[in-house]
């Protein structure tokens, strides 16, 4: 598994792209609906926002497993998540060509941009792969919920043989079994 095993699991917002509103305002909306989550990606968005959050402004909060979060902020529909969420909500989005985790954002059912979040390898991960190979492991496959571009980038940096991306937790279990 990638996050927290071969990577540090400490995410950081590294960019906001194709945004239709001021960066801080976009981050505020997403931080409000992600702010109570303990997920590392949510924490990175709250940290990047940096301001105080009034969660009383948030209603009808729904986490959609493997997709993201939707809620009302001050009565306005806000959605933050991956491409599957945007597809489910019928919101056209702009793909990102940078490696990292992409959080697409829609406000009032209109795409307003995406947040690029990145994680880095643990300093010991490459050495661990070498150790596994020295111990006779013939094929190393990395499993991740991240999208393919992120998985490919980390797989290459790590020196693994292959990867399986876009997996939900139960999908990872299936791959291992």
mmCIF file with all atom_site columns, C-alpha atoms in Angstrom, residues 14-174:
data_model
loop_
_atom_site.group_PDB
_atom_site.id
_atom_site.type_symbol
_atom_site.label_atom_id
_atom_site.label_alt_id
_atom_site.label_comp_id
_atom_site.label_asym_id
_atom_site.label_entity_id
_atom_site.label_seq_id
_atom_site.pdbx_PDB_ins_code
_atom_site.Cartn_x
_atom_site.Cartn_y
_atom_site.Cartn_z
_atom_site.occupancy
_atom_site.B_iso_or_equiv
_atom_site.pdbx_formal_charge
_atom_site.auth_seq_id
_atom_site.auth_comp_id
_atom_site.auth_asym_id
_atom_site.auth_atom_id
_atom_site.pdbx_PDB_model_num
ATOM 1   C CA . UNK A 1 14  ? 1.176   22.235  -3.948  1.00 0.00 ? 14  UNK A CA 1
ATOM 2   C CA . UNK A 1 15  ? -1.142  24.040  -6.354  1.00 0.00 ? 15  UNK A CA 1
ATOM 3   C CA . UNK A 1 16  ? -4.604  25.276  -7.257  1.00 0.00 ? 16  UNK A CA 1
ATOM 4   C CA . UNK A 1 17  ? -5.366  25.118  -10.963 1.00 0.00 ? 17  UNK A CA 1
ATOM 5   C CA . UNK A 1 18  ? -8.090  26.279  -13.346 1.00 0.00 ? 18  UNK A CA 1
ATOM 6   C CA . UNK A 1 19  ? -9.696  28.150  -10.483 1.00 0.00 ? 19  UNK A CA 1
ATOM 7   C CA . UNK A 1 20  ? -12.622 30.429  -11.165 1.00 0.00 ? 20  UNK A CA 1
ATOM 8   C CA . UNK A 1 21  ? -12.336 32.175  -7.785  1.00 0.00 ? 21  UNK A CA 1
ATOM 9   C CA . UNK A 1 22  ? -9.637  33.484  -5.472  1.00 0.00 ? 22  UNK A CA 1
ATOM 10  C CA . UNK A 1 23  ? -7.440  30.668  -4.096  1.00 0.00 ? 23  UNK A CA 1
ATOM 11  C CA . UNK A 1 24  ? -8.175  31.433  -0.437  1.00 0.00 ? 24  UNK A CA 1
ATOM 12  C CA . UNK A 1 25  ? -11.943 31.433  -1.010  1.00 0.00 ? 25  UNK A CA 1
ATOM 13  C CA . UNK A 1 26  ? -11.805 28.083  -2.834  1.00 0.00 ? 26  UNK A CA 1
ATOM 14  C CA . UNK A 1 27  ? -9.693  26.622  -0.019  1.00 0.00 ? 27  UNK A CA 1
ATOM 15  C CA . UNK A 1 28  ? -12.137 27.993  2.558   1.00 0.00 ? 28  UNK A CA 1
ATOM 16  C CA . UNK A 1 29  ? -15.114 26.225  0.969   1.00 0.00 ? 29  UNK A CA 1
ATOM 17  C CA . UNK A 1 30  ? -13.264 22.929  0.774   1.00 0.00 ? 30  UNK A CA 1
ATOM 18  C CA . UNK A 1 31  ? -11.744 23.272  4.259   1.00 0.00 ? 31  UNK A CA 1
ATOM 19  C CA . UNK A 1 32  ? -15.226 23.835  5.674   1.00 0.00 ? 32  UNK A CA 1
ATOM 20  C CA . UNK A 1 33  ? -16.612 20.600  4.239   1.00 0.00 ? 33  UNK A CA 1
ATOM 21  C CA . UNK A 1 34  ? -13.416 18.584  4.850   1.00 0.00 ? 34  UNK A CA 1
ATOM 22  C CA . UNK A 1 35  ? -12.539 20.150  8.200   1.00 0.00 ? 35  UNK A CA 1
ATOM 23  C CA . UNK A 1 36  ? -13.905 17.464  10.490  1.00 0.00 ? 36  UNK A CA 1
ATOM 24  C CA . UNK A 1 37  ? -12.325 14.606  8.567   1.00 0.00 ? 37  UNK A CA 1
ATOM 25  C CA . UNK A 1 38  ? -9.203  12.878  9.868   1.00 0.00 ? 38  UNK A CA 1
ATOM 26  C CA . UNK A 1 39  ? -8.130  11.908  6.323   1.00 0.00 ? 39  UNK A CA 1
ATOM 27  C CA . UNK A 1 40  ? -4.603  13.175  5.522   1.00 0.00 ? 40  UNK A CA 1
ATOM 28  C CA . UNK A 1 41  ? -5.801  14.903  2.334   1.00 0.00 ? 41  UNK A CA 1
ATOM 29  C CA . UNK A 1 42  ? -8.523  16.760  4.242   1.00 0.00 ? 42  UNK A CA 1
ATOM 30  C CA . UNK A 1 43  ? -5.993  17.794  6.888   1.00 0.00 ? 43  UNK A CA 1
ATOM 31  C CA . UNK A 1 44  ? -3.658  19.175  4.209   1.00 0.00 ? 44  UNK A CA 1
ATOM 32  C CA . UNK A 1 45  ? -6.440  21.354  2.783   1.00 0.00 ? 45  UNK A CA 1
ATOM 33  C CA . UNK A 1 46  ? -7.370  22.706  6.216   1.00 0.00 ? 46  UNK A CA 1
ATOM 34  C CA . UNK A 1 47  ? -3.685  23.430  6.888   1.00 0.00 ? 47  UNK A CA 1
ATOM 35  C CA . UNK A 1 48  ? -3.296  25.202  3.524   1.00 0.00 ? 48  UNK A CA 1
ATOM 36  C CA . UNK A 1 49  ? -6.362  27.331  4.268   1.00 0.00 ? 49  UNK A CA 1
ATOM 37  C CA . UNK A 1 50  ? -4.872  28.322  7.618   1.00 0.00 ? 50  UNK A CA 1
ATOM 38  C CA . UNK A 1 51  ? -7.836  30.346  8.882   1.00 0.00 ? 51  UNK A CA 1
ATOM 39  C CA . UNK A 1 52  ? -10.472 29.656  11.495  1.00 0.00 ? 52  UNK A CA 1
ATOM 40  C CA . UNK A 1 53  ? -13.477 27.610  10.395  1.00 0.00 ? 53  UNK A CA 1
ATOM 41  C CA . UNK A 1 54  ? -17.087 28.050  11.487  1.00 0.00 ? 54  UNK A CA 1
ATOM 42  C CA . UNK A 1 55  ? -18.586 24.602  10.992  1.00 0.00 ? 55  UNK A CA 1
ATOM 43  C CA . UNK A 1 56  ? -22.061 25.941  11.814  1.00 0.00 ? 56  UNK A CA 1
ATOM 44  C CA . UNK A 1 57  ? -22.035 27.216  8.213   1.00 0.00 ? 57  UNK A CA 1
ATOM 45  C CA . UNK A 1 58  ? -21.997 23.588  6.965   1.00 0.00 ? 58  UNK A CA 1
ATOM 46  C CA . UNK A 1 59  ? -25.142 21.476  6.607   1.00 0.00 ? 59  UNK A CA 1
ATOM 47  C CA . UNK A 1 60  ? -26.162 18.283  4.796   1.00 0.00 ? 60  UNK A CA 1
ATOM 48  C CA . UNK A 1 61  ? -22.613 16.925  4.863   1.00 0.00 ? 61  UNK A CA 1
ATOM 49  C CA . UNK A 1 62  ? -22.199 13.582  3.061   1.00 0.00 ? 62  UNK A CA 1
ATOM 50  C CA . UNK A 1 63  ? -18.989 11.621  2.605   1.00 0.00 ? 63  UNK A CA 1
ATOM 51  C CA . UNK A 1 64  ? -19.121 9.425   -0.470  1.00 0.00 ? 64  UNK A CA 1
ATOM 52  C CA . UNK A 1 65  ? -16.685 6.529   -0.098  1.00 0.00 ? 65  UNK A CA 1
ATOM 53  C CA . UNK A 1 66  ? -13.973 6.552   -2.730  1.00 0.00 ? 66  UNK A CA 1
ATOM 54  C CA . UNK A 1 67  ? -15.229 9.810   -4.245  1.00 0.00 ? 67  UNK A CA 1
ATOM 55  C CA . UNK A 1 68  ? -15.249 12.784  -1.890  1.00 0.00 ? 68  UNK A CA 1
ATOM 56  C CA . UNK A 1 69  ? -17.527 15.035  0.113   1.00 0.00 ? 69  UNK A CA 1
ATOM 57  C CA . UNK A 1 70  ? -20.640 17.080  -0.657  1.00 0.00 ? 70  UNK A CA 1
ATOM 58  C CA . UNK A 1 71  ? -22.360 19.596  1.615   1.00 0.00 ? 71  UNK A CA 1
ATOM 59  C CA . UNK A 1 72  ? -24.066 22.940  1.801   1.00 0.00 ? 72  UNK A CA 1
ATOM 60  C CA . UNK A 1 73  ? -22.016 25.936  2.948   1.00 0.00 ? 73  UNK A CA 1
ATOM 61  C CA . UNK A 1 74  ? -24.201 28.934  3.716   1.00 0.00 ? 74  UNK A CA 1
ATOM 62  C CA . UNK A 1 75  ? -26.883 27.135  1.686   1.00 0.00 ? 75  UNK A CA 1
ATOM 63  C CA . UNK A 1 76  ? -24.627 26.804  -1.386  1.00 0.00 ? 76  UNK A CA 1
ATOM 64  C CA . UNK A 1 77  ? -23.846 23.314  -2.742  1.00 0.00 ? 77  UNK A CA 1
ATOM 65  C CA . UNK A 1 78  ? -20.142 22.453  -2.462  1.00 0.00 ? 78  UNK A CA 1
ATOM 66  C CA . UNK A 1 79  ? -18.547 19.241  -3.732  1.00 0.00 ? 79  UNK A CA 1
ATOM 67  C CA . UNK A 1 80  ? -14.899 18.253  -3.380  1.00 0.00 ? 80  UNK A CA 1
ATOM 68  C CA . UNK A 1 81  ? -13.457 14.989  -4.607  1.00 0.00 ? 81  UNK A CA 1
ATOM 69  C CA . UNK A 1 82  ? -12.067 12.971  -7.439  1.00 0.00 ? 82  UNK A CA 1
ATOM 70  C CA . UNK A 1 83  ? -13.165 12.628  -11.061 1.00 0.00 ? 83  UNK A CA 1
ATOM 71  C CA . UNK A 1 84  ? -15.664 9.890   -10.098 1.00 0.00 ? 84  UNK A CA 1
ATOM 72  C CA . UNK A 1 85  ? -17.487 12.393  -7.890  1.00 0.00 ? 85  UNK A CA 1
ATOM 73  C CA . UNK A 1 86  ? -17.596 15.017  -10.635 1.00 0.00 ? 86  UNK A CA 1
ATOM 74  C CA . UNK A 1 87  ? -18.877 12.368  -13.085 1.00 0.00 ? 87  UNK A CA 1
ATOM 75  C CA . UNK A 1 88  ? -21.558 11.266  -10.599 1.00 0.00 ? 88  UNK A CA 1
ATOM 76  C CA . UNK A 1 89  ? -22.658 14.885  -10.148 1.00 0.00 ? 89  UNK A CA 1
ATOM 77  C CA . UNK A 1 90  ? -22.568 15.491  -13.928 1.00 0.00 ? 90  UNK A CA 1
ATOM 78  C CA . UNK A 1 91  ? -20.088 18.334  -13.455 1.00 0.00 ? 91  UNK A CA 1
ATOM 79  C CA . UNK A 1 92  ? -17.597 18.702  -16.330 1.00 0.00 ? 92  UNK A CA 1
ATOM 80  C CA . UNK A 1 93  ? -14.069 19.124  -14.955 1.00 0.00 ? 93  UNK A CA 1
ATOM 81  C CA . UNK A 1 94  ? -10.573 19.873  -16.225 1.00 0.00 ? 94  UNK A CA 1
ATOM 82  C CA . UNK A 1 95  ? -7.992  17.104  -15.862 1.00 0.00 ? 95  UNK A CA 1
ATOM 83  C CA . UNK A 1 96  ? -4.650  17.800  -14.272 1.00 0.00 ? 96  UNK A CA 1
ATOM 84  C CA . UNK A 1 97  ? -1.419  16.676  -15.872 1.00 0.00 ? 97  UNK A CA 1
ATOM 85  C CA . UNK A 1 98  ? 0.730   17.154  -12.762 1.00 0.00 ? 98  UNK A CA 1
ATOM 86  C CA . UNK A 1 99  ? 1.434   14.084  -10.608 1.00 0.00 ? 99  UNK A CA 1
ATOM 87  C CA . UNK A 1 100 ? -0.352  14.252  -7.290  1.00 0.00 ? 100 UNK A CA 1
ATOM 88  C CA . UNK A 1 101 ? -3.753  13.788  -5.763  1.00 0.00 ? 101 UNK A CA 1
ATOM 89  C CA . UNK A 1 102 ? -6.374  15.947  -7.434  1.00 0.00 ? 102 UNK A CA 1
ATOM 90  C CA . UNK A 1 103 ? -9.339  17.316  -5.497  1.00 0.00 ? 103 UNK A CA 1
ATOM 91  C CA . UNK A 1 104 ? -11.838 18.719  -7.984  1.00 0.00 ? 104 UNK A CA 1
ATOM 92  C CA . UNK A 1 105 ? -14.162 21.400  -6.618  1.00 0.00 ? 105 UNK A CA 1
ATOM 93  C CA . UNK A 1 106 ? -17.679 22.329  -7.716  1.00 0.00 ? 106 UNK A CA 1
ATOM 94  C CA . UNK A 1 107 ? -19.653 25.145  -6.155  1.00 0.00 ? 107 UNK A CA 1
ATOM 95  C CA . UNK A 1 108 ? -23.330 25.571  -6.920  1.00 0.00 ? 108 UNK A CA 1
ATOM 96  C CA . UNK A 1 109 ? -22.999 22.678  -9.423  1.00 0.00 ? 109 UNK A CA 1
ATOM 97  C CA . UNK A 1 110 ? -20.309 24.500  -11.444 1.00 0.00 ? 110 UNK A CA 1
ATOM 98  C CA . UNK A 1 111 ? -16.661 23.484  -11.685 1.00 0.00 ? 111 UNK A CA 1
ATOM 99  C CA . UNK A 1 112 ? -14.415 26.071  -10.024 1.00 0.00 ? 112 UNK A CA 1
ATOM 100 C CA . UNK A 1 113 ? -10.998 24.363  -10.203 1.00 0.00 ? 113 UNK A CA 1
ATOM 101 C CA . UNK A 1 114 ? -8.916  21.706  -8.531  1.00 0.00 ? 114 UNK A CA 1
ATOM 102 C CA . UNK A 1 115 ? -6.433  21.424  -5.714  1.00 0.00 ? 115 UNK A CA 1
ATOM 103 C CA . UNK A 1 116 ? -3.192  19.516  -6.314  1.00 0.00 ? 116 UNK A CA 1
ATOM 104 C CA . UNK A 1 117 ? -1.860  17.640  -3.291  1.00 0.00 ? 117 UNK A CA 1
ATOM 105 C CA . UNK A 1 118 ? 1.387   15.710  -3.071  1.00 0.00 ? 118 UNK A CA 1
ATOM 106 C CA . UNK A 1 119 ? 3.064   13.169  -0.802  1.00 0.00 ? 119 UNK A CA 1
ATOM 107 C CA . UNK A 1 120 ? 6.734   12.115  -0.781  1.00 0.00 ? 120 UNK A CA 1
ATOM 108 C CA . UNK A 1 121 ? 8.543   8.799   -0.382  1.00 0.00 ? 121 UNK A CA 1
ATOM 109 C CA . UNK A 1 122 ? 9.838   7.844   3.033   1.00 0.00 ? 122 UNK A CA 1
ATOM 110 C CA . UNK A 1 123 ? 13.632  8.026   3.064   1.00 0.00 ? 123 UNK A CA 1
ATOM 111 C CA . UNK A 1 124 ? 13.767  4.264   3.775   1.00 0.00 ? 124 UNK A CA 1
ATOM 112 C CA . UNK A 1 125 ? 11.420  3.085   0.992   1.00 0.00 ? 125 UNK A CA 1
ATOM 113 C CA . UNK A 1 126 ? 13.939  2.613   -1.815  1.00 0.00 ? 126 UNK A CA 1
ATOM 114 C CA . UNK A 1 127 ? 16.262  0.748   0.541   1.00 0.00 ? 127 UNK A CA 1
ATOM 115 C CA . UNK A 1 128 ? 13.349  -1.468  1.642   1.00 0.00 ? 128 UNK A CA 1
ATOM 116 C CA . UNK A 1 129 ? 12.651  -2.367  -2.002  1.00 0.00 ? 129 UNK A CA 1
ATOM 117 C CA . UNK A 1 130 ? 16.332  -3.268  -2.481  1.00 0.00 ? 130 UNK A CA 1
ATOM 118 C CA . UNK A 1 131 ? 16.155  -5.396  0.679   1.00 0.00 ? 131 UNK A CA 1
ATOM 119 C CA . UNK A 1 132 ? 13.057  -7.220  -0.544  1.00 0.00 ? 132 UNK A CA 1
ATOM 120 C CA . UNK A 1 133 ? 14.761  -7.950  -3.871  1.00 0.00 ? 133 UNK A CA 1
ATOM 121 C CA . UNK A 1 134 ? 17.886  -9.188  -2.035  1.00 0.00 ? 134 UNK A CA 1
ATOM 122 C CA . UNK A 1 135 ? 15.630  -11.472 0.011   1.00 0.00 ? 135 UNK A CA 1
ATOM 123 C CA . UNK A 1 136 ? 14.342  -13.052 -3.208  1.00 0.00 ? 136 UNK A CA 1
ATOM 124 C CA . UNK A 1 137 ? 11.099  -11.184 -3.877  1.00 0.00 ? 137 UNK A CA 1
ATOM 125 C CA . UNK A 1 138 ? 10.697  -11.353 -7.652  1.00 0.00 ? 138 UNK A CA 1
ATOM 126 C CA . UNK A 1 139 ? 7.817   -8.953  -8.266  1.00 0.00 ? 139 UNK A CA 1
ATOM 127 C CA . UNK A 1 140 ? 6.836   -5.891  -6.249  1.00 0.00 ? 140 UNK A CA 1
ATOM 128 C CA . UNK A 1 141 ? 3.410   -4.401  -6.877  1.00 0.00 ? 141 UNK A CA 1
ATOM 129 C CA . UNK A 1 142 ? 2.259   -1.185  -5.219  1.00 0.00 ? 142 UNK A CA 1
ATOM 130 C CA . UNK A 1 143 ? -1.450  -0.796  -4.402  1.00 0.00 ? 143 UNK A CA 1
ATOM 131 C CA . UNK A 1 144 ? -3.016  2.646   -4.083  1.00 0.00 ? 144 UNK A CA 1
ATOM 132 C CA . UNK A 1 145 ? -6.259  4.536   -4.155  1.00 0.00 ? 145 UNK A CA 1
ATOM 133 C CA . UNK A 1 146 ? -4.482  7.314   -6.027  1.00 0.00 ? 146 UNK A CA 1
ATOM 134 C CA . UNK A 1 147 ? -5.029  7.917   -9.704  1.00 0.00 ? 147 UNK A CA 1
ATOM 135 C CA . UNK A 1 148 ? -2.832  6.295   -12.344 1.00 0.00 ? 148 UNK A CA 1
ATOM 136 C CA . UNK A 1 149 ? -0.476  9.236   -12.949 1.00 0.00 ? 149 UNK A CA 1
ATOM 137 C CA . UNK A 1 150 ? 0.418   9.450   -9.254  1.00 0.00 ? 150 UNK A CA 1
ATOM 138 C CA . UNK A 1 151 ? 0.780   5.679   -8.951  1.00 0.00 ? 151 UNK A CA 1
ATOM 139 C CA . UNK A 1 152 ? 3.023   5.478   -12.021 1.00 0.00 ? 152 UNK A CA 1
ATOM 140 C CA . UNK A 1 153 ? 5.252   8.310   -10.760 1.00 0.00 ? 153 UNK A CA 1
ATOM 141 C CA . UNK A 1 154 ? 5.687   6.778   -7.280  1.00 0.00 ? 154 UNK A CA 1
ATOM 142 C CA . UNK A 1 155 ? 6.136   3.269   -8.703  1.00 0.00 ? 155 UNK A CA 1
ATOM 143 C CA . UNK A 1 156 ? 8.967   4.480   -10.945 1.00 0.00 ? 156 UNK A CA 1
ATOM 144 C CA . UNK A 1 157 ? 10.604  6.495   -8.168  1.00 0.00 ? 157 UNK A CA 1
ATOM 145 C CA . UNK A 1 158 ? 10.346  3.533   -5.794  1.00 0.00 ? 158 UNK A CA 1
ATOM 146 C CA . UNK A 1 159 ? 11.665  0.956   -8.273  1.00 0.00 ? 159 UNK A CA 1
ATOM 147 C CA . UNK A 1 160 ? 8.618   -1.323  -7.985  1.00 0.00 ? 160 UNK A CA 1
ATOM 148 C CA . UNK A 1 161 ? 7.649   -3.542  -10.916 1.00 0.00 ? 161 UNK A CA 1
ATOM 149 C CA . UNK A 1 162 ? 3.998   -2.638  -11.243 1.00 0.00 ? 162 UNK A CA 1
ATOM 150 C CA . UNK A 1 163 ? 1.102   -0.864  -9.583  1.00 0.00 ? 163 UNK A CA 1
ATOM 151 C CA . UNK A 1 164 ? -2.664  -1.030  -9.225  1.00 0.00 ? 164 UNK A CA 1
ATOM 152 C CA . UNK A 1 165 ? -4.297  2.386   -8.946  1.00 0.00 ? 165 UNK A CA 1
ATOM 153 C CA . UNK A 1 166 ? -7.735  3.863   -8.246  1.00 0.00 ? 166 UNK A CA 1
ATOM 154 C CA . UNK A 1 167 ? -8.451  1.177   -5.649  1.00 0.00 ? 167 UNK A CA 1
ATOM 155 C CA . UNK A 1 168 ? -10.919 1.475   -2.801  1.00 0.00 ? 168 UNK A CA 1
ATOM 156 C CA . UNK A 1 169 ? -9.844  -0.255  0.450   1.00 0.00 ? 169 UNK A CA 1
ATOM 157 C CA . UNK A 1 170 ? -11.827 -3.397  -0.422  1.00 0.00 ? 170 UNK A CA 1
ATOM 158 C CA . UNK A 1 171 ? -10.181 -3.430  -3.857  1.00 0.00 ? 171 UNK A CA 1
ATOM 159 C CA . UNK A 1 172 ? -6.768  -3.527  -2.216  1.00 0.00 ? 172 UNK A CA 1
ATOM 160 C CA . UNK A 1 173 ? -7.846  -6.523  -0.128  1.00 0.00 ? 173 UNK A CA 1
ATOM 161 C CA . UNK A 1 174 ? -9.083  -8.288  -3.287  1.00 0.00 ? 174 UNK A CA 1
#
